[in-house]
Amino acid sequence: MAFRATVLTLYPEMFPGPLGVSLSGKALAAGLWSLEARNIRDHGIGAHRAVDDTPAGGGAGMVLRADVLAAAIDAALSPGDPRPRLLMSPRGAPLMQARIRDLAAGDGALIVCGRFEGVDERVIEGRSLEEVSIGDYVLSGGELAAMVLLDACVRLLPGVMGAEASGEEESFEAGMLEYPHYTRPSVWEGRAIPDVLLSGHHGRIAAWRRAEAERITRARRPDLLAGNEG
Ligand code: SAH
């Protein structure tokens, strides 16, 4: 069964959006994965289909109601659905390539996109939602975060990257950032491609790339070398 993404959002018209073009869009059209964006508002309360209310205890903003969100989640899942249930949230575990790899190897995901101040805590507990963050900054909604997560998963699905590298040498895969790339012309604005890359000597090329990856990682992300990734 192909990777299935179900996204719960107040803005289903945002999807597939950028996921509908290039690599992920072609894979979507080819049926290598599927995407269903469901409107949380379909489960809203009353004639106005209200989905949010004021925060208990006071304060600014609005909170997505637990009953509304739970109804949207329950309607989106069939019994025994094995997929992880994710809530995009700045409070979540930082998203890492290792988690992306796990998700891409699975059946897909149900992804809840928050809006406003966030969601009622009880639905996180009651529906066992796993909070996932895409970084230490605050977005206005979970939709872009869900797209980031899905884009990163989809490019790893079998058949999506085709003849291109399997991704095994890429940034984060070996706990390091990637080495620099070059292509023609061999000299550009007085800058030459490093000789070793034109030498045809595969052993020396591999050694140079390893050394460059390590140098760049040490300079920019020493935390990765310390083994804190993932
Ligand atoms: N009041 C919340 C922020 C709400 S932002 C707080 O201080 O934590 C509104 C919604 O955007 C969130 O419910 C979440 O779904 C999404 N969002 C914002 N920043 C995000 C991030 N860094 N990663 C993932 N989702 C995020």
Short mmCIF file of C-alpha atoms and ligand atoms in Angstrom, two decimals:
data_model
loop_
_atom_site.label_atom_id
_atom_site.label_comp_id
_atom_site.label_asym_id
_atom_site.label_seq_id
_atom_site.Cartn_x
_atom_site.Cartn_y
_atom_site.Cartn_z
CA MET A 1 0.00 0.00 0.00
CA ALA A 2 1.35 3.39 -0.99
CA PHE A 3 2.13 6.15 1.50
CA ARG A 4 -1.15 7.87 2.45
CA ALA A 5 -1.25 11.38 3.85
CA THR A 6 -4.43 12.70 5.45
CA VAL A 7 -4.24 16.35 6.47
CA LEU A 8 -6.80 17.97 8.77
CA THR A 9 -6.89 21.70 8.21
CA LEU A 10 -9.13 24.76 8.14
CA TYR A 11 -7.62 25.59 4.74
CA PRO A 12 -7.81 22.46 2.57
CA GLU A 13 -7.46 24.68 -0.51
CA MET A 14 -3.78 25.15 0.44
CA PHE A 15 -3.18 21.52 -0.63
CA PRO A 16 -1.51 20.05 -2.61
CA GLY A 17 0.01 23.51 -3.22
CA PRO A 18 3.76 23.15 -3.64
CA LEU A 19 3.44 19.38 -3.16
CA GLY A 20 1.60 19.28 -6.50
CA VAL A 21 4.64 20.29 -8.59
CA SER A 22 8.06 18.85 -9.44
CA LEU A 23 9.21 15.65 -7.72
CA SER A 24 6.35 15.32 -5.22
CA GLY A 25 3.72 16.38 -7.78
CA LYS A 26 4.86 13.82 -10.33
CA ALA A 27 4.91 11.15 -7.64
CA LEU A 28 1.39 12.16 -6.59
CA ALA A 29 0.13 11.93 -10.17
CA ALA A 30 1.84 8.56 -10.55
CA GLY A 31 0.10 7.22 -7.44
CA LEU A 32 3.34 6.70 -5.50
CA TRP A 33 1.63 8.49 -2.61
CA SER A 34 -1.82 9.94 -1.95
CA LEU A 35 -2.96 13.13 -0.26
CA GLU A 36 -6.34 13.92 1.24
CA ALA A 37 -6.93 17.36 2.77
CA ARG A 38 -10.02 17.36 5.00
CA ASN A 39 -11.71 20.46 6.33
CA ILE A 40 -11.93 20.56 10.13
CA ARG A 41 -14.83 23.01 9.70
CA ASP A 42 -17.02 20.18 8.33
CA HIS A 43 -17.25 19.14 11.99
CA GLY A 44 -17.84 22.66 13.33
CA ILE A 45 -20.64 23.47 15.76
CA GLY A 46 -23.96 25.08 14.80
CA ALA A 47 -25.07 27.06 11.79
CA HIS A 48 -21.77 28.94 11.71
CA ARG A 49 -19.72 25.75 11.98
CA ALA A 50 -17.66 27.18 14.83
CA VAL A 51 -14.33 25.44 15.35
CA ASP A 52 -12.73 27.61 18.03
CA ASP A 53 -13.53 29.37 21.27
CA THR A 54 -11.90 31.68 23.80
CA PRO A 55 -9.15 30.28 26.04
CA ALA A 56 -10.16 29.01 29.45
CA GLY A 57 -8.46 31.21 32.02
CA GLY A 58 -8.48 34.19 29.71
CA GLY A 59 -5.88 35.67 27.43
CA ALA A 60 -5.50 36.55 23.79
CA GLY A 61 -6.59 34.54 20.79
CA MET A 62 -8.75 31.52 20.19
CA VAL A 63 -8.30 27.79 20.75
CA LEU A 64 -9.39 24.94 18.47
CA ARG A 65 -12.11 22.96 20.25
CA ALA A 66 -11.35 19.40 21.39
CA ASP A 67 -14.78 18.06 20.41
CA VAL A 68 -14.59 19.51 16.90
CA LEU A 69 -11.06 18.31 16.27
CA ALA A 70 -11.76 14.85 17.70
CA ALA A 71 -14.78 14.48 15.40
CA ALA A 72 -12.61 15.46 12.42
CA ILE A 73 -9.91 12.96 13.46
CA ASP A 74 -12.39 10.13 14.05
CA ALA A 75 -14.08 10.72 10.69
CA ALA A 76 -10.71 10.63 8.90
CA LEU A 77 -9.56 7.31 10.36
CA SER A 78 -10.90 3.88 9.58
CA PRO A 79 -10.77 1.26 12.37
CA GLY A 80 -7.26 -0.09 12.89
CA ASP A 81 -5.64 2.63 10.80
CA PRO A 82 -1.94 2.01 11.51
CA ARG A 83 -0.72 5.48 10.60
CA PRO A 84 0.90 7.78 13.16
CA ARG A 85 -1.24 10.74 14.22
CA LEU A 86 0.83 13.90 14.17
CA LEU A 87 0.04 17.40 15.37
CA MET A 88 2.21 20.14 13.90
CA SER A 89 3.23 22.24 16.91
CA PRO A 90 6.13 24.47 17.96
CA ARG A 91 6.11 22.53 21.25
CA GLY A 92 6.75 19.24 19.49
CA ALA A 93 9.89 17.17 19.12
CA PRO A 94 12.14 18.84 16.52
CA LEU A 95 11.72 17.07 13.18
CA MET A 96 14.89 15.22 12.16
CA GLN A 97 15.86 13.24 9.07
CA ALA A 98 15.79 9.99 11.10
CA ARG A 99 12.09 10.51 11.90
CA ILE A 100 11.42 11.39 8.25
CA ARG A 101 13.04 8.12 7.20
CA ASP A 102 10.86 6.15 9.66
CA LEU A 103 7.71 7.89 8.46
CA ALA A 104 8.60 7.36 4.79
CA ALA A 105 9.05 3.63 5.48
CA GLY A 106 5.55 3.43 6.96
CA ASP A 107 1.97 3.66 5.70
CA GLY A 108 1.74 7.46 5.79
CA ALA A 109 0.42 9.81 8.42
CA LEU A 110 -2.60 11.66 9.71
CA ILE A 111 -1.47 15.25 10.19
CA VAL A 112 -3.40 17.83 12.21
CA CYS A 113 -2.68 21.47 11.38
CA GLY A 114 -3.28 23.91 14.21
CA ARG A 115 -4.37 27.54 13.83
CA PHE A 116 -4.96 30.44 16.21
CA GLU A 117 -3.32 29.91 19.63
CA GLY A 118 -3.32 26.16 19.13
CA VAL A 119 -5.54 23.24 20.10
CA ASP A 120 -7.28 22.20 23.31
CA GLU A 121 -4.82 20.04 25.27
CA ARG A 122 -7.41 17.33 25.89
CA VAL A 123 -7.61 16.30 22.25
CA ILE A 124 -3.82 15.84 22.16
CA GLU A 125 -4.15 13.40 25.06
CA GLY A 126 -7.47 11.83 24.07
CA ARG A 127 -6.41 11.05 20.50
CA SER A 128 -2.75 10.34 21.31
CA LEU A 129 -1.43 13.01 18.98
CA GLU A 130 2.35 13.19 18.61
CA GLU A 131 3.49 16.82 18.50
CA VAL A 132 6.08 17.58 15.83
CA SER A 133 7.91 20.88 15.32
CA ILE A 134 9.75 21.97 12.19
CA GLY A 135 11.92 24.46 14.07
CA ASP A 136 12.16 27.04 16.80
CA TYR A 137 9.98 29.75 15.29
CA VAL A 138 6.23 30.30 15.21
CA LEU A 139 4.16 29.94 12.05
CA SER A 140 0.59 31.17 11.74
CA GLY A 141 -0.66 27.67 11.04
CA GLY A 142 0.40 24.04 10.73
CA GLU A 143 -0.18 23.76 6.98
CA LEU A 144 3.28 24.87 5.83
CA ALA A 145 4.83 22.67 8.51
CA ALA A 146 2.80 19.69 7.26
CA MET A 147 4.00 20.40 3.73
CA VAL A 148 7.61 20.49 4.90
CA LEU A 149 7.20 17.13 6.62
CA LEU A 150 5.44 15.56 3.62
CA ASP A 151 7.92 16.93 1.08
CA ALA A 152 10.79 15.43 3.07
CA CYS A 153 9.00 12.04 3.29
CA VAL A 154 7.82 11.83 -0.31
CA ARG A 155 11.26 12.30 -1.87
CA LEU A 156 12.38 9.16 0.01
CA LEU A 157 9.53 6.94 -1.21
CA PRO A 158 10.55 4.11 -3.54
CA GLY A 159 10.55 5.26 -7.17
CA VAL A 160 10.33 8.99 -6.44
CA MET A 161 13.96 10.00 -6.86
CA GLY A 162 14.45 7.53 -9.72
CA ALA A 163 17.99 7.27 -11.02
CA GLU A 164 19.20 10.01 -8.71
CA ALA A 165 21.10 9.11 -5.58
CA SER A 166 19.24 7.15 -2.95
CA GLY A 167 19.83 10.02 -0.60
CA GLU A 168 22.27 7.98 1.46
CA GLU A 169 25.08 10.51 1.07
CA GLU A 170 22.96 13.53 1.82
CA SER A 171 23.08 15.96 4.69
CA PHE A 172 22.22 14.36 8.06
CA GLU A 173 22.29 10.77 6.76
CA ALA A 174 25.71 10.04 8.23
CA GLY A 175 25.32 12.54 11.05
CA MET A 176 27.04 15.14 8.88
CA LEU A 177 26.30 17.89 6.41
CA GLU A 178 26.98 17.23 2.76
CA TYR A 179 30.20 18.02 0.86
CA PRO A 180 30.17 20.84 -1.78
CA HIS A 181 28.94 20.22 -5.32
CA TYR A 182 30.31 21.56 -8.61
CA THR A 183 29.32 21.27 -12.26
CA ARG A 184 30.34 22.82 -15.60
CA PRO A 185 31.83 25.22 -16.53
CA SER A 186 35.13 24.05 -15.06
CA VAL A 187 36.16 27.67 -14.45
CA TRP A 188 33.55 30.29 -13.53
CA GLU A 189 34.46 33.91 -12.73
CA GLY A 190 38.00 32.76 -12.10
CA ARG A 191 36.95 30.00 -9.72
CA ALA A 192 38.02 26.50 -10.72
CA ILE A 193 36.47 23.19 -9.74
CA PRO A 194 38.83 21.47 -7.26
CA ASP A 195 41.37 19.38 -9.25
CA VAL A 196 40.65 16.20 -7.35
CA LEU A 197 37.07 16.12 -8.67
CA LEU A 198 38.35 16.13 -12.24
CA SER A 199 41.03 13.49 -11.55
CA GLY A 200 38.80 10.49 -12.21
CA HIS A 201 40.33 8.87 -9.11
CA HIS A 202 37.31 7.54 -7.21
CA GLY A 203 39.19 6.77 -4.01
CA ARG A 204 40.68 10.24 -3.77
CA ILE A 205 37.35 11.86 -4.65
CA ALA A 206 35.56 9.92 -1.91
CA ALA A 207 38.27 10.85 0.62
CA TRP A 208 38.08 14.55 -0.36
CA ARG A 209 34.29 14.52 0.00
CA ARG A 210 34.48 12.89 3.42
CA ALA A 211 37.04 15.45 4.58
CA GLU A 212 34.98 18.38 3.22
CA ALA A 213 31.80 17.08 4.82
CA GLU A 214 33.59 16.85 8.13
CA ARG A 215 35.17 20.32 7.80
CA ILE A 216 31.82 21.95 6.99
CA THR A 217 29.98 20.07 9.72
CA ARG A 218 32.64 20.99 12.29
CA ALA A 219 32.38 24.67 11.31
CA ARG A 220 28.59 24.95 11.07
CA ARG A 221 27.02 22.17 13.12
CA PRO A 222 29.45 20.73 15.66
CA ASP A 223 26.41 19.38 17.51
CA LEU A 224 25.95 16.80 14.72
CA LEU A 225 29.48 15.45 15.17
CA ALA A 226 28.82 15.16 18.88
CA GLY A 227 26.08 12.70 17.96
CA ASN A 228 23.15 14.79 19.11
CA GLU A 229 21.21 14.42 15.86
CA GLY A 230 17.92 12.59 15.67
N1 SAH B 1 0.46 29.66 20.70
C1 SAH B 1 1.28 28.63 20.15
C2 SAH B 1 1.59 28.93 18.67
C3 SAH B 1 0.40 28.74 17.77
S1 SAH B 1 0.84 28.96 16.10
C4 SAH B 1 2.57 28.54 20.92
O1 SAH B 1 3.01 29.54 21.46
O2 SAH B 1 3.15 27.45 20.99
C5 SAH B 1 -0.54 28.22 15.29
C6 SAH B 1 -0.30 26.82 14.74
O3 SAH B 1 0.76 26.85 13.80
C7 SAH B 1 0.11 25.78 15.74
O4 SAH B 1 -1.02 25.20 16.38
C8 SAH B 1 0.82 24.76 14.89
O5 SAH B 1 -0.07 23.86 14.28
C9 SAH B 1 1.45 25.62 13.80
N2 SAH B 1 2.88 25.89 14.03
C10 SAH B 1 3.41 27.07 14.39
N3 SAH B 1 4.75 26.99 14.51
C11 SAH B 1 5.10 25.73 14.21
C12 SAH B 1 6.33 25.02 14.17
N4 SAH B 1 7.49 25.61 14.45
N5 SAH B 1 6.30 23.71 13.82
C13 SAH B 1 5.14 23.09 13.55
N6 SAH B 1 3.92 23.70 13.57
C14 SAH B 1 3.89 25.01 13.91
#
